[in-house]
Coordinates of C-alpha atoms and ligand atoms in Angstrom, one line a residue:
X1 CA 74.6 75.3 95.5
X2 CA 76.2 72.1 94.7
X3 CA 78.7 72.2 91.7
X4 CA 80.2 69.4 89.9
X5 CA 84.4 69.0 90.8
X6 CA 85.8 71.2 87.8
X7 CA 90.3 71.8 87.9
X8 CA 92.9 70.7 89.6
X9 CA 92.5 69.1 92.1
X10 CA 95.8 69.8 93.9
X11 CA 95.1 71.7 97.7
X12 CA 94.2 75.0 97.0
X13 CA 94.7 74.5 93.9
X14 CA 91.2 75.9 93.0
X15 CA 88.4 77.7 95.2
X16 CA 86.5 75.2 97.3
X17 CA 83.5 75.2 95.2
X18 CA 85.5 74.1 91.9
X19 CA 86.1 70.7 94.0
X20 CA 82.2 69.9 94.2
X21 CA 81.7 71.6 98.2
X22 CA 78.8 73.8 98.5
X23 CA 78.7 77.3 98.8
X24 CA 75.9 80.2 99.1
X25 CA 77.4 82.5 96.7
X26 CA 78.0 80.4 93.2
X27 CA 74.9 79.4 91.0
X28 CA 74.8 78.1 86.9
X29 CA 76.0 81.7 85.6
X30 CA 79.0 81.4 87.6
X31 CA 80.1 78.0 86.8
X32 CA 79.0 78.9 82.7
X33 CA 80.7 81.9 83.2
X34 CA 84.4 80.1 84.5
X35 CA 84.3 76.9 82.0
X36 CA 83.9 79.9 79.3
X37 CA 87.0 82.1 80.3
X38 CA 89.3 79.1 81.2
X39 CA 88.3 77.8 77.7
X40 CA 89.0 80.9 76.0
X41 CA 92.4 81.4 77.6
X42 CA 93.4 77.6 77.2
X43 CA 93.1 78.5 74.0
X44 CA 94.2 82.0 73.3
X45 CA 96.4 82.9 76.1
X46 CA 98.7 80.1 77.6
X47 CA 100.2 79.0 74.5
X48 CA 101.6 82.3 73.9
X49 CA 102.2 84.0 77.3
X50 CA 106.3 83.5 77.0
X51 CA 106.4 84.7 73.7
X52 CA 104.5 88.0 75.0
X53 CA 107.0 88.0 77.8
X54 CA 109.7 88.3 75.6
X55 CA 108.8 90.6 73.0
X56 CA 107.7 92.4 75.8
X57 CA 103.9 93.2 74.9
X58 CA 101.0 91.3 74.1
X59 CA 99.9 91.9 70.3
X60 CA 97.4 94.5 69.8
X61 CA 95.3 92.7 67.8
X62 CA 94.3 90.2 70.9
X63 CA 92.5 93.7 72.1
X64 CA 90.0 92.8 69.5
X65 CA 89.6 89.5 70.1
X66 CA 88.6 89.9 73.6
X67 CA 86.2 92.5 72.6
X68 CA 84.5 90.6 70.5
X69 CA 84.6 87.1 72.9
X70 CA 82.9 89.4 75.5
X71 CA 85.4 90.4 77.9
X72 CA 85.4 94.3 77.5
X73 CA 82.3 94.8 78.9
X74 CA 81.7 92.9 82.0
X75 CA 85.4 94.2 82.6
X76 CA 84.7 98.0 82.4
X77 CA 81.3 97.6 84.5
X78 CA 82.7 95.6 87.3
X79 CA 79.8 94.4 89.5
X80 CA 76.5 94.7 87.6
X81 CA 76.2 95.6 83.6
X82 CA 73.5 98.1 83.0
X83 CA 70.8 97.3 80.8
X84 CA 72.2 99.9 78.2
X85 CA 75.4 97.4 77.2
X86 CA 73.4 94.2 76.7
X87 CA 73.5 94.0 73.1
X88 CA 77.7 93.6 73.5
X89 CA 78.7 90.5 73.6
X90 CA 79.5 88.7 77.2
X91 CA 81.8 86.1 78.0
X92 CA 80.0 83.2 78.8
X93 CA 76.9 84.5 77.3
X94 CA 76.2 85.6 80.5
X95 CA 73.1 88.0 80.5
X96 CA 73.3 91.6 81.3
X97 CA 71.0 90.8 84.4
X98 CA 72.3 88.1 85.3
X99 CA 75.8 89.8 86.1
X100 CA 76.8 90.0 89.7
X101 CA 80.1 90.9 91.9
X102 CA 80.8 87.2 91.9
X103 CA 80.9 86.8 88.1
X104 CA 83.2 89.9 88.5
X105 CA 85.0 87.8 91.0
X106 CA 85.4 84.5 88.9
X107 CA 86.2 86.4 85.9
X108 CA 89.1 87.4 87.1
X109 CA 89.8 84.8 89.1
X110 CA 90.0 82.7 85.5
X111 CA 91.4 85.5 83.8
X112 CA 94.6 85.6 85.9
X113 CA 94.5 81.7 85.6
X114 CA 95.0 82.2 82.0
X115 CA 98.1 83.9 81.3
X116 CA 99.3 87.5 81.2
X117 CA 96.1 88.8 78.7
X118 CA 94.8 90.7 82.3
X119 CA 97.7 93.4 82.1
X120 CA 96.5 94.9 79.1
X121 CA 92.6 95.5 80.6
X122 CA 93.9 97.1 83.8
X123 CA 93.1 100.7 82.3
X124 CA 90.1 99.9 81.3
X125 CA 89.1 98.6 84.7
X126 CA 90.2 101.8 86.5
X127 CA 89.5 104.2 83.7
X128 CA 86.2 103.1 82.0
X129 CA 84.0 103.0 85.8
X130 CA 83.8 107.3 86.0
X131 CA 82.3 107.4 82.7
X132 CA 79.4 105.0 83.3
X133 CA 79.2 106.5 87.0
X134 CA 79.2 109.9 86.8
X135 CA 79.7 111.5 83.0
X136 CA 77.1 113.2 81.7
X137 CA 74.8 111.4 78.8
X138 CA 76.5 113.0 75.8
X139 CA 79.9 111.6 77.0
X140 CA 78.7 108.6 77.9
X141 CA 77.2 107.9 74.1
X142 CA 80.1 109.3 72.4
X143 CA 82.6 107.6 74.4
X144 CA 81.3 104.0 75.4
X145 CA 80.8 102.4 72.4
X146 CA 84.5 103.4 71.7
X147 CA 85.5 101.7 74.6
X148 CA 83.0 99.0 75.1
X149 CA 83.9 98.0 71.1
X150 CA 87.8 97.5 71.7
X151 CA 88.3 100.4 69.3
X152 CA 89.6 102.9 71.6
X153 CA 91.7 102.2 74.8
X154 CA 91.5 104.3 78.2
X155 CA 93.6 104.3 81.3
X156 CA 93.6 105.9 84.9
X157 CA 95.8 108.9 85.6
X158 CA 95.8 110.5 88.9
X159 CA 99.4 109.7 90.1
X160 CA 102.3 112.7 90.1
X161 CA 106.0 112.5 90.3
X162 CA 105.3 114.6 93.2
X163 CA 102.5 113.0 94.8
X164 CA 100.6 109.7 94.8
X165 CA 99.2 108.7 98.2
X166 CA 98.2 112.2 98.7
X167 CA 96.1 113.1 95.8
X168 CA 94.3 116.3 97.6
X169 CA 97.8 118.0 97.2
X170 CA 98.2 116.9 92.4
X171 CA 99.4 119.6 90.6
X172 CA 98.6 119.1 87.2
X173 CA 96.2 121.6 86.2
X174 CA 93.3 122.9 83.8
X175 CA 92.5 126.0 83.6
X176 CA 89.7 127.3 81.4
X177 CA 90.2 129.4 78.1
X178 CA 88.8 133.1 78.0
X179 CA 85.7 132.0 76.0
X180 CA 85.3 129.1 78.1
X181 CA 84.8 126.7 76.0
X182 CA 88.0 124.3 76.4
X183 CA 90.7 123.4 79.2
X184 CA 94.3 123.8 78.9
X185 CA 95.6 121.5 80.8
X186 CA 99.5 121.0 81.9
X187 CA 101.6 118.8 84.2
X188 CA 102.7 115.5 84.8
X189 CA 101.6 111.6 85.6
X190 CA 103.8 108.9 86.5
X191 CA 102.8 104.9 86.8
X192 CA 100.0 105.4 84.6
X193 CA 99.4 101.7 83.7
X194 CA 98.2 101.0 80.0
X195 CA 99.1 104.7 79.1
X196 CA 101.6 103.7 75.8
X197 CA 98.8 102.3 73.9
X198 CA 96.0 104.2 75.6
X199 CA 93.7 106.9 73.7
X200 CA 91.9 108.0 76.5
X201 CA 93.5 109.4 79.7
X202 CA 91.1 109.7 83.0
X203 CA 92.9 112.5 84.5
X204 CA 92.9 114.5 88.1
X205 CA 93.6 117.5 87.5
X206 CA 93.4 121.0 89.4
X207 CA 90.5 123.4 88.1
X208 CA 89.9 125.6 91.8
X209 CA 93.3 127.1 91.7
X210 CA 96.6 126.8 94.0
X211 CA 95.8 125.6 97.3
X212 CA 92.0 124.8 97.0
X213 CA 93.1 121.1 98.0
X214 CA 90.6 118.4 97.4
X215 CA 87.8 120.9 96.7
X216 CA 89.7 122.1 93.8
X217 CA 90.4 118.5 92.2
X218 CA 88.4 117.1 89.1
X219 CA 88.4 114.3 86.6
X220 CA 88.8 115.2 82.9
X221 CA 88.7 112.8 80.0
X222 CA 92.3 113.8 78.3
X223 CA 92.1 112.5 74.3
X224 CA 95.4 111.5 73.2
X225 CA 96.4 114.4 71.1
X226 CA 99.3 117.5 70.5
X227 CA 100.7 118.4 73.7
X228 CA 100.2 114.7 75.4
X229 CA 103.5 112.8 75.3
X230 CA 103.8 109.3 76.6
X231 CA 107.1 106.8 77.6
X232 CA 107.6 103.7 79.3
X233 CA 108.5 103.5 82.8
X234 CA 109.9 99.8 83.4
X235 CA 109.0 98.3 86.1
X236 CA 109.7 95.8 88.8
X237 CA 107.1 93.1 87.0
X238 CA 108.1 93.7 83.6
X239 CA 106.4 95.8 80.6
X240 CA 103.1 93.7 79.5
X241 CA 101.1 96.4 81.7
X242 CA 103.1 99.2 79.9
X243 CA 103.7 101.6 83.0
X244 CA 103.8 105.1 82.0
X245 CA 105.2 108.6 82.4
X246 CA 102.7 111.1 81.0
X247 CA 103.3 115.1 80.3
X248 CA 100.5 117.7 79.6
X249 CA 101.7 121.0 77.6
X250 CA 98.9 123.1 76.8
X251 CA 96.6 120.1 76.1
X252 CA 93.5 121.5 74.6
X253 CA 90.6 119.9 76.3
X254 CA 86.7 120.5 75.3
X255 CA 85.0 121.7 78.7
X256 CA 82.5 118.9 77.7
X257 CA 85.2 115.8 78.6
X258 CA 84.4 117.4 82.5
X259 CA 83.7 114.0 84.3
X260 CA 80.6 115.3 86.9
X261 CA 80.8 118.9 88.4
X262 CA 84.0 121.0 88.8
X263 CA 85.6 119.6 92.4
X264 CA 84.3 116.4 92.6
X265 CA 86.8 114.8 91.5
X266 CA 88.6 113.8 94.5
X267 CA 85.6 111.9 95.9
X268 CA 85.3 110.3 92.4
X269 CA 88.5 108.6 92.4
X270 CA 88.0 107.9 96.4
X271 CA 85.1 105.7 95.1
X272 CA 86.8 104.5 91.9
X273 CA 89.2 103.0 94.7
X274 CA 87.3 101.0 96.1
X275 CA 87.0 98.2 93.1
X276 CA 89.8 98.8 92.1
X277 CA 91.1 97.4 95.8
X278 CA 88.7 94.7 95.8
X279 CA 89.9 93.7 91.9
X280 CA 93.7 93.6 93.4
X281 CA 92.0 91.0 95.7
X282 CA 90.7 88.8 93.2
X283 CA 94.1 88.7 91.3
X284 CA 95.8 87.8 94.2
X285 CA 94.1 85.0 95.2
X286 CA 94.5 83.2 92.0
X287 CA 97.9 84.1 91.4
X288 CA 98.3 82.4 94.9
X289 CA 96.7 79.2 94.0
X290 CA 99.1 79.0 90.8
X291 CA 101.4 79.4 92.9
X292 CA 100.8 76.8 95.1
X293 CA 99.5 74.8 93.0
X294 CA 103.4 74.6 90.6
X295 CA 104.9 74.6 94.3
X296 CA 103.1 71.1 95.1
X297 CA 104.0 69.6 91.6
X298 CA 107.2 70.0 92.0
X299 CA 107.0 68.9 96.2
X300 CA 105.4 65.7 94.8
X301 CA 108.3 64.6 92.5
X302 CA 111.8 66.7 93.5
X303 CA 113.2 63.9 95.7
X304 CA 115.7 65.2 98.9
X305 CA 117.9 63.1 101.1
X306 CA 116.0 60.3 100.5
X307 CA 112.3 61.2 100.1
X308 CA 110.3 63.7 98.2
X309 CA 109.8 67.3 99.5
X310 CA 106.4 66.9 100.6
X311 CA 107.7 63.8 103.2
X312 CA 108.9 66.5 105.0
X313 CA 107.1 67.6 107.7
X314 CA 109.0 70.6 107.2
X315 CA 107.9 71.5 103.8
X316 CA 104.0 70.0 104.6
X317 CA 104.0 72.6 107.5
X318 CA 104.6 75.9 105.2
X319 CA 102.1 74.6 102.5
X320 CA 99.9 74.1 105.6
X321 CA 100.6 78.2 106.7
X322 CA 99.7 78.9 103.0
X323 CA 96.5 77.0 102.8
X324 CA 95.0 78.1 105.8
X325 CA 95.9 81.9 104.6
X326 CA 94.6 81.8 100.7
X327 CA 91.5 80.4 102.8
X328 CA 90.7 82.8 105.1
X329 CA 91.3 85.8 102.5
X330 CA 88.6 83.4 100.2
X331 CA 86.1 83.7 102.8
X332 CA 86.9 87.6 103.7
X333 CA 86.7 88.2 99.9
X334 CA 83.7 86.3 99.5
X335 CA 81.8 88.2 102.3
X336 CA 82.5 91.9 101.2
X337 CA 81.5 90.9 97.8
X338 CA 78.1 89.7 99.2
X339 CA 77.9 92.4 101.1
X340 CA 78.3 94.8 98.5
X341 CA 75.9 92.5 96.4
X342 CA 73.2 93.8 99.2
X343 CA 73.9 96.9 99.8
X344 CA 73.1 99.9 98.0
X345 CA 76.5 102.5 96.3
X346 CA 76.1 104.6 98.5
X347 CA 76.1 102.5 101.7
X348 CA 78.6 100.3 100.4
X349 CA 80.8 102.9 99.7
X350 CA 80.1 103.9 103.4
X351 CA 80.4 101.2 105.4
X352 CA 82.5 99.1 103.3
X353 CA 85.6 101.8 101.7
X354 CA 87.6 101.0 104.9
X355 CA 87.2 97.2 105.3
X356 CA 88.2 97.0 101.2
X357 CA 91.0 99.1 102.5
X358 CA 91.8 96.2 104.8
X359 CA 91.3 93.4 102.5
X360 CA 93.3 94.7 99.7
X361 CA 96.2 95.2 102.7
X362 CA 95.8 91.8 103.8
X363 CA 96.1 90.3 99.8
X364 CA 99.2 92.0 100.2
X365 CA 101.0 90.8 103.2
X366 CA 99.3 87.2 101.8
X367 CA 100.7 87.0 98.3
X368 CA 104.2 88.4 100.1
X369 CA 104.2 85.2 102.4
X370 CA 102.9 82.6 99.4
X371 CA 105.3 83.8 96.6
X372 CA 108.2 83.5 99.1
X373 CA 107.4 80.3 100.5
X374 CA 106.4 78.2 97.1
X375 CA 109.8 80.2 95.9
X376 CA 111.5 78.6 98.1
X377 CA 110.4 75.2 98.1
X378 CA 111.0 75.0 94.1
X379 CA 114.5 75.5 95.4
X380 CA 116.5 77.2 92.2
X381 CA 113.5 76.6 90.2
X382 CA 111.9 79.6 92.0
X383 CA 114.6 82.0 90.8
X384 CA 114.5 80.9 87.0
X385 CA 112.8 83.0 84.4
X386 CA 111.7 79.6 81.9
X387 CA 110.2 76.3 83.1
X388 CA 108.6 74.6 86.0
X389 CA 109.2 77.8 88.4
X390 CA 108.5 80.3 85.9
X391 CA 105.1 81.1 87.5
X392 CA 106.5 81.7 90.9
X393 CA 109.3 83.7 89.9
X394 CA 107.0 85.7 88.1
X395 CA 104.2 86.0 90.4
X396 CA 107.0 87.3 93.6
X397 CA 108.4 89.8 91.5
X398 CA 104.3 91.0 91.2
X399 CA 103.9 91.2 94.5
X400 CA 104.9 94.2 95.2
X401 CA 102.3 95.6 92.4
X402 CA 99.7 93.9 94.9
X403 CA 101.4 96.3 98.0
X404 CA 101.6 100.0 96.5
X405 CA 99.5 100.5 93.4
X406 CA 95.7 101.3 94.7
X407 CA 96.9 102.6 97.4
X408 CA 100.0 101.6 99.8
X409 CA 100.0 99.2 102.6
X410 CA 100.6 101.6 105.7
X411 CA 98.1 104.2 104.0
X412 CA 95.4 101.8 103.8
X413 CA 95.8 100.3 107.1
X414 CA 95.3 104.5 108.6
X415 CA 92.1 104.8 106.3
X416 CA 90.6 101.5 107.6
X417 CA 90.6 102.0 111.2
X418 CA 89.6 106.2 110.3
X419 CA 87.1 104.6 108.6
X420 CA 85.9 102.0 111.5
X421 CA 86.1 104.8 114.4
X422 CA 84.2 107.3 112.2
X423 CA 81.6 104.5 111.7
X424 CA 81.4 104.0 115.3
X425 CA 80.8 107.5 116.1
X426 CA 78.0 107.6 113.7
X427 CA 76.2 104.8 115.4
X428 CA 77.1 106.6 118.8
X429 CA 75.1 109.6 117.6
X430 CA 72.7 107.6 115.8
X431 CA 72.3 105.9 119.3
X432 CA 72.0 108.8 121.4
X433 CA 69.0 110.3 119.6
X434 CA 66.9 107.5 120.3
Ligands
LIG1 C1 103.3 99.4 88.8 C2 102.5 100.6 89.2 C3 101.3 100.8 88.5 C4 100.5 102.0 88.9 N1 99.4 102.3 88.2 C5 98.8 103.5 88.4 C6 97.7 103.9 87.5 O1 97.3 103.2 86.6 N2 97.2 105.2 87.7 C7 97.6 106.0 88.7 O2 97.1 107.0 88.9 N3 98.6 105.6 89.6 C8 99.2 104.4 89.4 N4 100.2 104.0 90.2 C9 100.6 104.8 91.3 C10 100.3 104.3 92.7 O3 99.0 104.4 93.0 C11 101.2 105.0 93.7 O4 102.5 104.7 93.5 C12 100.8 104.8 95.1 O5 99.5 105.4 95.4 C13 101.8 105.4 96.1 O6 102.1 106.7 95.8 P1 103.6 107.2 95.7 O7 104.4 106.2 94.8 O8 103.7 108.6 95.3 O9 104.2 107.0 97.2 P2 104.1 108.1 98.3 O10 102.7 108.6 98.4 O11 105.2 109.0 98.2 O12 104.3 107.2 99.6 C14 105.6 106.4 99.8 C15 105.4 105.6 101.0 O13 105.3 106.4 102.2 C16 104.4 105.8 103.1 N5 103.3 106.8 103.4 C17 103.0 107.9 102.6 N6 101.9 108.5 103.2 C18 101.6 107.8 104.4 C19 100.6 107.9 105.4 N7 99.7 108.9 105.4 N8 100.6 107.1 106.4 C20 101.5 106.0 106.4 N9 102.5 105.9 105.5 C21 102.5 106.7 104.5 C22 103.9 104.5 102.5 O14 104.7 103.5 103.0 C23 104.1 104.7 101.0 O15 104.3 103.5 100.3 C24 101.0 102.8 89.9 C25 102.1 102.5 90.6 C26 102.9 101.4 90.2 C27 104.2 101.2 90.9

C-alpha cells in the first residue's frame, strides 16, 4: 500500500513508508494506529521528558493515563490481542482483530519517538506474555484485568547476582509447604527492570531440587508482600526504567500463582525471549532515526572552516554508512515480523528463536555504530546532557541496554548458528526418509 508522506522528512529520519513509498506490510490500521501514538505523546510525553529525567522517574499517575488511552493492552499482548481483551480500550481504536506484529512494530516505533514514557511498560512487556500464554484460567481472570486496567504493575525476574546468561544453573528457590498448599520461596534477582514500583514479580525459580538444571526451573507469579524487599540498582542509562535488586525470605506463595506445570519454566522464558528480542529491535531502530535525524539538523546549520558539516564529503560519507545500516536492519526487521505473521507459535518459535537471536545482535552492533557517529558529528553537543544533543547523548549511553539485557551479544550469536545447524540437521533427516 501507498501511504500519504507523514514526519520528517530528513533521511532516515522516518521508515520509508512514512515518506509516501510503498510497502507490502503497512495498511489503514497501521497508519491510524502511528498518527494516534505520535499524537498522544506530542501531547503527553515530549513536553515533560526532561523534567522526568531529572526528578528521576516518570509520575505514577501517567500509568493511568496510558491505560485508559489504550496502550496497556496491545503492549502486554505483543503480536495479536485475543478476542477476550477487546472491550479495553486500544490506542488508535485499533480492533482486537485487526492487531498484527506490525502494529506491535509501529507502536513502538512511535512510542520511542515520543519520549521516555516506554521505560516504565518494559515489565509489562516481559512480565504480562506467560500469563496470557501459559497460566491457567483462574490466574488468568484474577490477574489480567489487574494488569490490563493499569491498577497493578508486573515485571520480569529471572536474572541472579550469580547467573544471568545461564539461567538452567538460578538458584532462587521454592519449595513446597508440608500441606502443600503454598511455596516458600527464597533467593535473590538482580536487574529486574520496573521492580521498585512493580506488584507482580514473574519469577524463575527452582522447584526440582539442587542440581535438577533446566528440568527443575519454573515460573511463579511472586505478589509483592512480607519477605519481598526491593532497591534500586542505578544504571548506566539512568533510573526512569527503575532497575532492581530483588531478595526472597520465606516469601509465602499460593501453589495456584504456578505459571504452567512444575519444570517448564525454562522453556517458558526461552520463548518469552524471543519478543522480547524482536521488541529490543523495534526500539533500536527508532532511537536510531532520532538520532540521525538531531545529527542532520545540526550538519545542516553548524558551519566549519568555511562550510556547513554536511559539505563535507567527510561527514556525508558516515551519514551515508548509517543510512545504508538503519536500512538494511528495516528490511531484516520487517521480514521476521512477516514471517512470524505466517507462521504458527510453535513454528515460529522453531525456525525463527535463532534468527531473532541474530537480529536483536545485529540492533546492537547497529545502534553502537549510529550513536557514536551522530555523537560525533554534533561535536560537544553530543556529550551535553540539555539541548540540541541531548537525544544523542542519551540514546549512546542506552546502547549498551540494547547489547546485554535479553540476552548478551556473544551468547546470542552461539544460539543462532546452534540454532541454524540444528535446523539443518532436521531437514537432513527429514530429507533422508523420503
Ligand atoms: C539494564 C538492565 C536491565 C535488565 N532487565 C532485566 C529484567 O527485567 N529481568 C531479568 O530477568 N533480567 C534483566 N537483566 C539481566 C540481563 O538479562 C543479564 O544481565 C544478561 O542476560 C547477562 O547476564 P549476566 O549479567 O549475568 O552476564 P553473564 O551471564 O555473567 O555473562 C557476562 C558476559 O560473558 C560472556 N558470556 C557468558 N556466557 C557466554 C557464552 N556461553 N558464550 C559466549 N560468551 C558468554 C558474554 O560476553 C556476557 O556478556 C537486565 C540487565 C540490565 C543491565
Amino acid at each position: 500500500m501507498t501511504t500519504p508522506s507523514f514526519g520528517s522528512t530528513l533521511p532516515w529520519a522516518e521508515p520509508s513508508w512514512y515518506t509516501g513509498r510503498p510497502s507490502p506490510y503497512y495498511k489503514e490500521s497501521h497508519c491510524r494506529l502511528r498518527d494516534a501514538v505520535r499524537k498522544w505523546c506530542d501531547e503527553h510525553v515530549a513536553p515533560y521528558t526532561e523534567e522526568w529525567i531529572e526528578a528521576g522517574a516518570v509520575p505514577p499517575e501517567l500509568y493511568q493515563k496510558c491505560a485508559e488511552a489504550g496502550f496497556l493492552v496491545p503492549i502486554a499482548a505483543g503480536k495479536s490481542i485475543p478476542q477476550e481483551w477487546a472491550h479495553y480500550p486500544i490506542i488508535g481504536g485499533i480492533k482486537a482483530e485487526e492487531w498484527d506484529g506490525f502494529h506491535d512494530f509501529v507502536l513502538w516505533d512511535e512510542l520511542v519517538r515520543g519520549g521516555r514514557v516506554a521505560s516504565i511498560f518494559i515489565g509489562l512487556v516481559v512480565g504480562a506474555p506467560p500469563i496470557r500464554q501459559f497460566a491457567h484460567k483462574a490466574l488468568q481472570d484474577k490477574i489480567l484485568p489487574e494488569i490490563l486496567s493499569g491498577q497493578k504493575r508486573i515485571c520480569l525476574a529471572v536474572t541472579e547476582p550469580s547467573c544471568g546468561s545461564d539461567v538452567r544453573n538460578l538458584t532462587t528457590t521454592a519449595e513446597k509447604t508440608p500441606d502443600g498448599k503454598h511455596y516458600i520461596v527464597n533467593g535473590a534477582k538482580k536487574w529486574i527492570t520496573n521492580g521498585m514500583f512493580s506488584d507482580y514479580f514473574m519469577t524463575a525459580v527452582r522447584t526440582g531440587g539442587p542440581n535438577s538444571g533446566a528440568e527443575g526451573i519454573s515460573m511463579l507469579l511472586i505478589p509483592r508482600g512480607e519477605g519481598l524487599r526491593t532497591r534500586p540498582v542505578p544504571v548506566i542509562e539512568g533510573g526512569l526504567s527503575a532497575t532492581t535488586y530483588v531478595t526472597f525470605e520465606d516469601v509465602k506463595v499460593p501453589v495456584g500463582n504456578l505459571i504452567g506445570p512444575e519444570g517448564a519454566g525454562f522453556r517458558q522464558t526461552m520463548v518469552n525471549f524471543n519478543h522480547e528480542r524482536l521488541w529490543i529491535v523495534f526500539q533500536v531502530l527508532r532511537g536510531c532515526r532520532m538520532a540521525m535525524s538531531d545529527a542532520f539538523t545540526w550538519a545542516l546549520k553548524r558551519e566549519a572552516f568555511g562550510k556547513t558539516l554536511v559539505e563535507q564529503p567527510v561527514v556525508r560519507y558516515h551519514f551515508g554508512h548509517m543510512g545504508r545500516k538503519v536500512e538494511r536492519l528495516q528490511a531484516w526487521t520487517e521480514q521476521v515480523v512477516y514471517e512470524l505473521e505466517h507462521l504458527g507459535p510453535e513454528a515460529g518459535a522453531r525456525l525463527l528463536g535463532g534468527v531473532t537471536a541474530l537480529l536483536k545482535v545485529e540492533s546492537g552492533l547497529v545502534s553502537g555504530y549510529v550513536a557514536r557517529e551522530c555523537l560525533k558529528i554534533m561535536g560537544g553537543l553530543g556529550l551535553t546532557k540539555s539541548g540540541q544533543g541531548s537525544r544523542i547523548e542519551g540514546f549512546y549511553r542506552a546502547t549498551p541496554s540494547f547489547v546485554v539485557p535479553g540476552g548478551s551479544e556473544d551468547v546470542l550469536i552461539d544460539l543462532g548458528v546452534r540454532e541454524a545447524l540444528k535446523l539443518h540437521k532436521q531437514a537432513q533427516k527429514a530429507k533422508a526418509k523420503i
